[in-house]
PDB file of C-alpha atoms in Angstrom:
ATOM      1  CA  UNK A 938      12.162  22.652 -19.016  1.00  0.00           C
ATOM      2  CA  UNK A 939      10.576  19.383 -19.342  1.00  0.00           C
ATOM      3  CA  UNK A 940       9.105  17.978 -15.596  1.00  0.00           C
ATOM      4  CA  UNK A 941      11.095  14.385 -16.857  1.00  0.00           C
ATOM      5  CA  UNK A 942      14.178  16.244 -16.708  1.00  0.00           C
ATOM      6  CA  UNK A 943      13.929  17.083 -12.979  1.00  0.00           C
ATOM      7  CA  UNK A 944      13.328  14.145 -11.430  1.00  0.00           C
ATOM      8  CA  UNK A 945      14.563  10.181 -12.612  1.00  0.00           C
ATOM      9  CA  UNK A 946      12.478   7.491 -14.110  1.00  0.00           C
ATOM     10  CA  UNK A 947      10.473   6.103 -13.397  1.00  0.00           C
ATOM     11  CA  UNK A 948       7.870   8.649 -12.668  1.00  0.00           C
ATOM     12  CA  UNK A 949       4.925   7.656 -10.651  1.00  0.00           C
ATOM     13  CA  UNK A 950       3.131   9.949  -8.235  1.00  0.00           C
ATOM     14  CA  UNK A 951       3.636   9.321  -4.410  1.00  0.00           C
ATOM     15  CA  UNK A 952       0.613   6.801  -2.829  1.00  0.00           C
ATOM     16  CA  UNK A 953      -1.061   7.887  -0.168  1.00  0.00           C
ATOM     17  CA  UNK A 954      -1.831   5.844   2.930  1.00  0.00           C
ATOM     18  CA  UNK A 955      -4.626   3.297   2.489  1.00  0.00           C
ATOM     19  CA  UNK A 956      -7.790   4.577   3.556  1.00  0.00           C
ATOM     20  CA  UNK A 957      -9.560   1.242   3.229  1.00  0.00           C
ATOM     21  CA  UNK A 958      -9.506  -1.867   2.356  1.00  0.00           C
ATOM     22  CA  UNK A 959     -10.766  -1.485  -0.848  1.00  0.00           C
ATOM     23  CA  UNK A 960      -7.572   1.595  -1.318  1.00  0.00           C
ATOM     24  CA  UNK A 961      -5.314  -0.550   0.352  1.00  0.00           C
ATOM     25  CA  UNK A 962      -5.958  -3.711  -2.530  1.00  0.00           C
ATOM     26  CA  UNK A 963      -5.751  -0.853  -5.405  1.00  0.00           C
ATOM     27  CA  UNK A 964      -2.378   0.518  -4.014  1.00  0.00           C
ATOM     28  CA  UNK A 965      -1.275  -2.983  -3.989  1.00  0.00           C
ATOM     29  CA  UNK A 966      -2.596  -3.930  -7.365  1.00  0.00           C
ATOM     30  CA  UNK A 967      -0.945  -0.548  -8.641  1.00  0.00           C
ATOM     31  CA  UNK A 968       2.354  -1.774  -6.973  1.00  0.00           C
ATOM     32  CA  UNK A 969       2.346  -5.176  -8.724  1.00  0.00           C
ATOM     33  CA  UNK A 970       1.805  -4.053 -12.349  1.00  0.00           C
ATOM     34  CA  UNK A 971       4.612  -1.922 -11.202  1.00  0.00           C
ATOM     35  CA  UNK A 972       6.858  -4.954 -10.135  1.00  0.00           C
ATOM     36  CA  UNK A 973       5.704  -6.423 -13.504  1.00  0.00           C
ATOM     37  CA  UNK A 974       6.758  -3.632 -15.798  1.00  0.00           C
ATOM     38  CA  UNK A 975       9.932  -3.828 -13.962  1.00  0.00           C
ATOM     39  CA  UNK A 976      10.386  -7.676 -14.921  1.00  0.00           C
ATOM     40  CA  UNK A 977       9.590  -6.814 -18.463  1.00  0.00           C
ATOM     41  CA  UNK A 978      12.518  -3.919 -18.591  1.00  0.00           C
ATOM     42  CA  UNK A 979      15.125  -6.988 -17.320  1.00  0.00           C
ATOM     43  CA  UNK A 980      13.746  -9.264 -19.606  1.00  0.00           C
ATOM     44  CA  UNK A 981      14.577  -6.726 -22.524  1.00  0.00           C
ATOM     45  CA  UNK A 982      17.969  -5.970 -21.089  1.00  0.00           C
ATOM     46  CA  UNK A 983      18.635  -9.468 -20.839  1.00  0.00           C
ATOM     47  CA  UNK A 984      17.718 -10.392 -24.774  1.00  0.00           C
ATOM     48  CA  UNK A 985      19.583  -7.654 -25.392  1.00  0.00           C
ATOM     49  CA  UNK A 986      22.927  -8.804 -24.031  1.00  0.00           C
ATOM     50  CA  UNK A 987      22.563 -12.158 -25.107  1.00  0.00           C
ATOM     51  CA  UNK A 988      22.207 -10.327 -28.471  1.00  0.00           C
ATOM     52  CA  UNK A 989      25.727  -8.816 -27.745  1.00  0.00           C
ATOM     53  CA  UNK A 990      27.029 -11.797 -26.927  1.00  0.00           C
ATOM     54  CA  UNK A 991      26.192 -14.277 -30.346  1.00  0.00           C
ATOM     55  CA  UNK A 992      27.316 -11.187 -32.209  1.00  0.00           C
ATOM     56  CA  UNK A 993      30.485 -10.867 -30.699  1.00  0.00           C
ATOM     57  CA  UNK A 994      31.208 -14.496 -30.942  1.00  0.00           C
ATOM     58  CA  UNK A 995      30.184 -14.319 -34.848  1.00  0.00           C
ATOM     59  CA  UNK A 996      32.331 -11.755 -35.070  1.00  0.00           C
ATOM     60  CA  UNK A 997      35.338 -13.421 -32.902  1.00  0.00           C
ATOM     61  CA  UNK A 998      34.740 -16.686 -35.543  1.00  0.00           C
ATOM     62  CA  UNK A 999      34.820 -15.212 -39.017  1.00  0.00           C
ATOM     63  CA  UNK A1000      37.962 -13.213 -37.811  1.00  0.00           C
ATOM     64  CA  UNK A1001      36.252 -10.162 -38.735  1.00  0.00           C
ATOM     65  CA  UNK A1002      38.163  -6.758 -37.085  1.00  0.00           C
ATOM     66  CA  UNK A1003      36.156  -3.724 -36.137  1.00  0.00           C
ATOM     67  CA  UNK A1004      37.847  -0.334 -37.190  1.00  0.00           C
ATOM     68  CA  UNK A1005      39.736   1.712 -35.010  1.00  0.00           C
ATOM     69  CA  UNK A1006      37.870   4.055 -32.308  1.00  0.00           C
ATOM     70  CA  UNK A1007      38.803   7.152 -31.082  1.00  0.00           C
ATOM     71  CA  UNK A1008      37.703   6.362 -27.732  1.00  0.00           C
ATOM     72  CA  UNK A1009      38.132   3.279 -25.754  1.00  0.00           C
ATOM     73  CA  UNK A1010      34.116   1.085 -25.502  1.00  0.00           C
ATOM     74  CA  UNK A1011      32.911   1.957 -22.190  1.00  0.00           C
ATOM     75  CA  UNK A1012      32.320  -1.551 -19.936  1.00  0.00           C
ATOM     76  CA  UNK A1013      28.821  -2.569 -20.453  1.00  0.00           C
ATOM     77  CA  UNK A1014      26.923  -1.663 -16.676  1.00  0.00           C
ATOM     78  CA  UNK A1015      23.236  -3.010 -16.387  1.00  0.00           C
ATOM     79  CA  UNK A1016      20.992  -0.296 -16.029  1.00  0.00           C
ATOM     80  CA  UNK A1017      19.119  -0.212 -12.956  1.00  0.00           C
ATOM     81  CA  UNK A1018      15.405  -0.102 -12.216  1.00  0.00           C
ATOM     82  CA  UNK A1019      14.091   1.171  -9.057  1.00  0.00           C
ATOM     83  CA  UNK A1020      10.837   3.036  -8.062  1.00  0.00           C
ATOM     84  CA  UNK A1021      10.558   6.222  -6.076  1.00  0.00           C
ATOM     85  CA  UNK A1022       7.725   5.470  -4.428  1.00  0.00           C
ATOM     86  CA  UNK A1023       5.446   2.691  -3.560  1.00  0.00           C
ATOM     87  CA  UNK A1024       5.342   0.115  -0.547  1.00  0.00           C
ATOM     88  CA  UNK A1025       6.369  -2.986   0.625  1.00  0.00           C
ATOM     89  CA  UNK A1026       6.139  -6.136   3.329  1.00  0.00           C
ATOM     90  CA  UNK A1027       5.808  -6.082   7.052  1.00  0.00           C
ATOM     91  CA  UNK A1028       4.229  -4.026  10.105  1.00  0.00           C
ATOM     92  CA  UNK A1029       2.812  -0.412   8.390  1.00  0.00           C
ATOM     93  CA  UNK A1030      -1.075   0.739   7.954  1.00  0.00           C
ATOM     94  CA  UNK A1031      -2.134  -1.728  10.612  1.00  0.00           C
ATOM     95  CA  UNK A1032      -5.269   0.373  10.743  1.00  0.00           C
ATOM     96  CA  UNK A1033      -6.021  -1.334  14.006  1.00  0.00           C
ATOM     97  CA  UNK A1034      -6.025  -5.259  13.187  1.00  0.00           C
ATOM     98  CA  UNK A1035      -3.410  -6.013  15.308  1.00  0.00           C
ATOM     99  CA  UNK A1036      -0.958  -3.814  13.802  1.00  0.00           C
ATOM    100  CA  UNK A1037       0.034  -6.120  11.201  1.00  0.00           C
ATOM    101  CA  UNK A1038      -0.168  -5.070   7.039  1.00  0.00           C
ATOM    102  CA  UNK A1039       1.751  -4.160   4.066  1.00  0.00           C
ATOM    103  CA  UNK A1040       4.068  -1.233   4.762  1.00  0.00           C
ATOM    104  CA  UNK A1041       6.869  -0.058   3.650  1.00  0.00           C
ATOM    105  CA  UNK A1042      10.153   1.831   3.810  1.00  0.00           C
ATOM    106  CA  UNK A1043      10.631   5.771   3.601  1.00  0.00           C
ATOM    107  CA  UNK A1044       8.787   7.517   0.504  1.00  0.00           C
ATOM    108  CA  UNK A1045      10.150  10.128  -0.934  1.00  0.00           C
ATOM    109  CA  UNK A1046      11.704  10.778  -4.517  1.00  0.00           C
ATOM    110  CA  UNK A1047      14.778   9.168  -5.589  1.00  0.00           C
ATOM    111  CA  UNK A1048      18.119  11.920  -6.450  1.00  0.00           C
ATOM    112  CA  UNK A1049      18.301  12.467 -10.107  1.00  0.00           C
ATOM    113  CA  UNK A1050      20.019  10.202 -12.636  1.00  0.00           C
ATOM    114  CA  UNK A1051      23.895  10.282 -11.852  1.00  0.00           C
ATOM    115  CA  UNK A1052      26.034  10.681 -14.252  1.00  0.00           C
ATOM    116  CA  UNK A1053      29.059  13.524 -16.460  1.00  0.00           C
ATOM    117  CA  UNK A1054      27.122  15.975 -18.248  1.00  0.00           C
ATOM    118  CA  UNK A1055      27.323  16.179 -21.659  1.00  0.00           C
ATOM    119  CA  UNK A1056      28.671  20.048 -22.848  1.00  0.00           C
ATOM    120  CA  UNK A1057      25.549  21.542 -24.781  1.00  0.00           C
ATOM    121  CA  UNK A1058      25.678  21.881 -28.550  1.00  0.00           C
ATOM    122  CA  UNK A1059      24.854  24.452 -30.753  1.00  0.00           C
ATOM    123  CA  UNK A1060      21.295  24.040 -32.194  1.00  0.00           C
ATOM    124  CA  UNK A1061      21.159  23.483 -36.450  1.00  0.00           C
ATOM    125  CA  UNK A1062      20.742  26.296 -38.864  1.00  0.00           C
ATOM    126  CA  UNK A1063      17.345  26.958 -40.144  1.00  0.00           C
ATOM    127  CA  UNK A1064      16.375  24.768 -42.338  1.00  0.00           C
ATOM    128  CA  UNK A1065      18.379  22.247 -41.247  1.00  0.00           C
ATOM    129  CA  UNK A1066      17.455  18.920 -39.967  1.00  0.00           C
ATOM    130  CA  UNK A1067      19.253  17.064 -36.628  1.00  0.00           C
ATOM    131  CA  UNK A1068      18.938  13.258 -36.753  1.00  0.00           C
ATOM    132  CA  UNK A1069      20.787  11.324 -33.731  1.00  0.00           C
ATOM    133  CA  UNK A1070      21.969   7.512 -33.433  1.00  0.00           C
ATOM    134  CA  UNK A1071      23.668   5.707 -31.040  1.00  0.00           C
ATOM    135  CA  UNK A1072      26.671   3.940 -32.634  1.00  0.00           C
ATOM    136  CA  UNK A1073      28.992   1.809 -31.366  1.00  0.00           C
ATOM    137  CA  UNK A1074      32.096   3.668 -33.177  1.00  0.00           C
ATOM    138  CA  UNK A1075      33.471   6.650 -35.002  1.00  0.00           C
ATOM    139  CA  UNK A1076      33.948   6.030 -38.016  1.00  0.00           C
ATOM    140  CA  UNK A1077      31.596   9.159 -39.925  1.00  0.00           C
ATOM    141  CA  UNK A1078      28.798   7.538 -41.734  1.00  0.00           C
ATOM    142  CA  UNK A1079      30.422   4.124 -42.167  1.00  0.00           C
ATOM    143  CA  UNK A1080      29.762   3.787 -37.993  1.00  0.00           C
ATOM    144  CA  UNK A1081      27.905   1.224 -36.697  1.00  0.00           C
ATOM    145  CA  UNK A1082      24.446   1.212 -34.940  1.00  0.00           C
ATOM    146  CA  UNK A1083      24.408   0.332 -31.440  1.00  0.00           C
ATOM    147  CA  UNK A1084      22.667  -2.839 -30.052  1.00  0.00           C
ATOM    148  CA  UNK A1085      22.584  -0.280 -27.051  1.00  0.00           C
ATOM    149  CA  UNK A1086      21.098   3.252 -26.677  1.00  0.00           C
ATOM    150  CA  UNK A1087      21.663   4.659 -23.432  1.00  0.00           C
ATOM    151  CA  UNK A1088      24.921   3.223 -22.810  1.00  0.00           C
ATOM    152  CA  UNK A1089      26.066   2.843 -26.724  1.00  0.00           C
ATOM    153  CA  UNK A1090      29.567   4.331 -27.059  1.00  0.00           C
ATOM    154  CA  UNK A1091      28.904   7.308 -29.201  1.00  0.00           C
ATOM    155  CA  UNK A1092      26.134   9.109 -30.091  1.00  0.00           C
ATOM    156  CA  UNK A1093      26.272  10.587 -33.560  1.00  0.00           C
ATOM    157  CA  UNK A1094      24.463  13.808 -35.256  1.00  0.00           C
ATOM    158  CA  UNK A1095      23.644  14.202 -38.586  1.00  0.00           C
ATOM    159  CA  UNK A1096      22.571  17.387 -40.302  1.00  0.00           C
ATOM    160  CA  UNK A1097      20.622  16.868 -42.982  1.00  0.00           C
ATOM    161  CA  UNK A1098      19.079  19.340 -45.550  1.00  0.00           C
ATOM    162  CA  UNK A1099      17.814  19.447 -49.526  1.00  0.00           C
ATOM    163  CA  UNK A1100      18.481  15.540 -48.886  1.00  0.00           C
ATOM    164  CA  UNK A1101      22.112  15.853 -48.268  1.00  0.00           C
ATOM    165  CA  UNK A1102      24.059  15.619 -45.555  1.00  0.00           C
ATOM    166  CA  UNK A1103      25.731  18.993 -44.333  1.00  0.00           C
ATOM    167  CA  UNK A1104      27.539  17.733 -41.302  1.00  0.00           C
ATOM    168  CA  UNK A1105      28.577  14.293 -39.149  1.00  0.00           C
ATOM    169  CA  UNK A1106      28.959  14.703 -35.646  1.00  0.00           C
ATOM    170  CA  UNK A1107      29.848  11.427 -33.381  1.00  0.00           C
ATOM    171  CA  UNK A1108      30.517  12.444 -30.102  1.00  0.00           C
ATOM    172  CA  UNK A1109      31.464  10.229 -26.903  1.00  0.00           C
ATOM    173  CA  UNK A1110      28.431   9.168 -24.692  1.00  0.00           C
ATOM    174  CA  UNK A1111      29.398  10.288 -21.175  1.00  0.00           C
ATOM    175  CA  UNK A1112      26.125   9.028 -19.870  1.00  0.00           C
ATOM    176  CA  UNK A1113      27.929   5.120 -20.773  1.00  0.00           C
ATOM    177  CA  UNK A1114      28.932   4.302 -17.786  1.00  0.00           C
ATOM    178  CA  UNK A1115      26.866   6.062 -15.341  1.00  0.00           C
ATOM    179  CA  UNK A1116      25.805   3.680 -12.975  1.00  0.00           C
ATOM    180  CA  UNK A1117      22.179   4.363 -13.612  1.00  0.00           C
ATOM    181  CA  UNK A1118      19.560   6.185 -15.908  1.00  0.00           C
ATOM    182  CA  UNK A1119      21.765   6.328 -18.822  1.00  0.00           C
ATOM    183  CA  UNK A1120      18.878   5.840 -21.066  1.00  0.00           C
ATOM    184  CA  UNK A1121      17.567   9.115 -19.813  1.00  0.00           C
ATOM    185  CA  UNK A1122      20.428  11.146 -19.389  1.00  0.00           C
ATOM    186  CA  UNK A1123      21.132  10.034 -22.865  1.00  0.00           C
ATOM    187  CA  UNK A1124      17.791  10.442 -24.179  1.00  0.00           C
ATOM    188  CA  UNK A1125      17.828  14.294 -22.309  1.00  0.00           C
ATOM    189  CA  UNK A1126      21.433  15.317 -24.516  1.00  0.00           C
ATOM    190  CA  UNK A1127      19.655  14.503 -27.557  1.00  0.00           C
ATOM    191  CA  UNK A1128      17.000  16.671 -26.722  1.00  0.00           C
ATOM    192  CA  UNK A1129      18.863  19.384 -25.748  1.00  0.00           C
ATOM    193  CA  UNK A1130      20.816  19.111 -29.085  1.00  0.00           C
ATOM    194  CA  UNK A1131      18.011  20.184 -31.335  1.00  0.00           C
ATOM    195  CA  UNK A1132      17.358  16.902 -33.158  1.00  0.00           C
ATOM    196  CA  UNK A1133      13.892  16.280 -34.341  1.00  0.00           C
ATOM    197  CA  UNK A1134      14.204  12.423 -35.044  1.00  0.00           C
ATOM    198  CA  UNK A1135      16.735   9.359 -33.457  1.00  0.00           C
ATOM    199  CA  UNK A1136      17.530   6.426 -34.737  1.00  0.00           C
ATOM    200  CA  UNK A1137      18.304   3.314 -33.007  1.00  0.00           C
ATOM    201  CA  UNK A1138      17.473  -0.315 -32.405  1.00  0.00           C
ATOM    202  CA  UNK A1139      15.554  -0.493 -29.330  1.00  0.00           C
ATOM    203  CA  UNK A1140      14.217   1.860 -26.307  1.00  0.00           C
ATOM    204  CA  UNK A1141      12.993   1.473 -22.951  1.00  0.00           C
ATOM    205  CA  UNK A1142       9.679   2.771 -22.116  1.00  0.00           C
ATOM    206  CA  UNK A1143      11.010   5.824 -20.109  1.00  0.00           C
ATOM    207  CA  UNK A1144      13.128   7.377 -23.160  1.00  0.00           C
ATOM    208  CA  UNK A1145      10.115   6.685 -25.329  1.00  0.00           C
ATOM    209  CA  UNK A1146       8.179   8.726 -23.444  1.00  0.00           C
ATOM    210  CA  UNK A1147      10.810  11.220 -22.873  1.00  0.00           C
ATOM    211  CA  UNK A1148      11.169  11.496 -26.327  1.00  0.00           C
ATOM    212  CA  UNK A1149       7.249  11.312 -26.949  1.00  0.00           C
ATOM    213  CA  UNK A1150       7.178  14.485 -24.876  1.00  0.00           C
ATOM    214  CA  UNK A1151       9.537  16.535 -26.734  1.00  0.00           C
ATOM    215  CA  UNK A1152       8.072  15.537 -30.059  1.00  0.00           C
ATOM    216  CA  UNK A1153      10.856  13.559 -31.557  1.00  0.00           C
ATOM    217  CA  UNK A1154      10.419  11.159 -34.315  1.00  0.00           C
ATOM    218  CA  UNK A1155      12.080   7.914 -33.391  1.00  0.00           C
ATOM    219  CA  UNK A1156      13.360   4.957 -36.379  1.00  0.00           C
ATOM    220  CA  UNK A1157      14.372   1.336 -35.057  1.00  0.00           C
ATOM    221  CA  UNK A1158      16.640  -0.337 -37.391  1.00  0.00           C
ATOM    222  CA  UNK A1159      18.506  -3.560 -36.737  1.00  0.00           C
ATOM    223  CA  UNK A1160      22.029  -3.340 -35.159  1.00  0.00           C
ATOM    224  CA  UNK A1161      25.460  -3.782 -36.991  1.00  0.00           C
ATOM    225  CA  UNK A1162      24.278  -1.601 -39.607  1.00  0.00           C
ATOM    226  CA  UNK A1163      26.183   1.504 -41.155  1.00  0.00           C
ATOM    227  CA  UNK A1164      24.681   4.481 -40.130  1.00  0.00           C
ATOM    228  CA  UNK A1165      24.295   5.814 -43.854  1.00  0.00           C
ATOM    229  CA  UNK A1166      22.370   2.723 -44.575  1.00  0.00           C
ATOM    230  CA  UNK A1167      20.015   3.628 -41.362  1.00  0.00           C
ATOM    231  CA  UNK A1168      19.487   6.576 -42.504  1.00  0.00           C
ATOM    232  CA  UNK A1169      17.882   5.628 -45.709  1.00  0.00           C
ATOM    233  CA  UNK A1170      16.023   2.905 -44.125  1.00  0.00           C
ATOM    234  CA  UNK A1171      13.906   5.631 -41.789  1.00  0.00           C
ATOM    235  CA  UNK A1172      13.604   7.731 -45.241  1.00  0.00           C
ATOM    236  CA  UNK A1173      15.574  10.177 -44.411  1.00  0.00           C
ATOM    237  CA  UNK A1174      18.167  10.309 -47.471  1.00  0.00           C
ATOM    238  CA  UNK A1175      17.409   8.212 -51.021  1.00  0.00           C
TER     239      UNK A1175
END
């Protein structure tokens, strides 16, 4: 078992209590490059929905209709960022000037990413390779790619061998609507499935790494696309 998959993202080690002056300014220096990758993740998520948004109203314009789903499209739910450790403003080390200095409220790690577990699958055959997406419906390999990963509507498998696809599996994201670390939960399913390379158009720095970890390949292709078409953009059929 992978030490991502037992605690949630992101994953920095407990701080210790400022020894100095010079520990306390590092701790604090770690803490805002922290608050900074945290700014960058909502800046993402932000272009991301406004992405969303001009595509729906292009689509809402030309009078275009999407093709039936199987499965109702999950609300969207901004993911959440937090930190399980680190420190904050107001009375704390002290260390004897008066009591006052940066402190901060109970450390300890934050409870795993909630969220409906997806049932395991069975992994491919030898020989056999498992490529996932995220897709935004089922519709076999005419579905579309997801502007979203970890909260995408479906994730679909593909088993591919000799250049051919055997098999098409698009199967409901439960991790959707979880009301946060859908990215990982998602990212941890795949895994678990037995793929060996994911497609999709963008991914936060914690699945990356998740993925990173377990050796996965990972393609970015633009959104909107038909999954066969993303497949032979990342090489993997002709």
């Amino acid at each position: 078992m992978f030490w991502w998959r037992r605690y949630a993202p992101p994953y920095f080690l407990p701080p210790q209590f400022p020894s100095s002056p010079e520990e306390e300014l590092r701790m604090l220096e770690d803490y805002k490059r922290e608050l900074e990758r945290e700014i960058e993740n909502l800046r993402e998520e932000l272009k991301s929905v406004e992405e969303e948004i001009d595509r729906l109203k292009k689509e809402i314009e030309s009078g275009e209709r999407r093709p039936e789903v199987t499965a109702p499209t999950p609300p969207y739910m901004p993911p959440q960022y937090w930190m399980p450790f680190g420190y904050g403003y107001g009375y704390g080390w002290g260390r004897g000037r008066g009591g006052m200095g940066w402190g901060r409220g109970g450390m300890g790690p934050m409870p795993p990413a909630a969220g409906p577990q997806q049932a395991p699958m069975q992994p491919p055959p030898p020989g056999v390779k498992r490529v996932a997406a995220s897709v935004d419906d089922n519709n076999g390999l005419n579905s579309r790619i997801s502007i979203r990963f970890g909260r995408a509507p479906f994730i679909a498998f593909i088993d591919i061998a000799d250049n051919e696809v055997k098999s098409v599996q698009i199967l409901p994201n439960q991790a959707a609507a979880a009301p946060m670390g859908a990215g990982i939960s998602t990212a941890q399913f795949i895994i678990s499935s037995g793929a060996t390379e994911v497609i999709g158009t963008q991914f936060g720095p914690n699945v990356s790494m998740a993925f990173e970890q377990a050796n996965l390949r990972v393609h970015t292709v633009e959104p909107g696309i038909p999954l066969s078409e993303a497949l032979r953009k990342a090489g993997l059929l002709r």
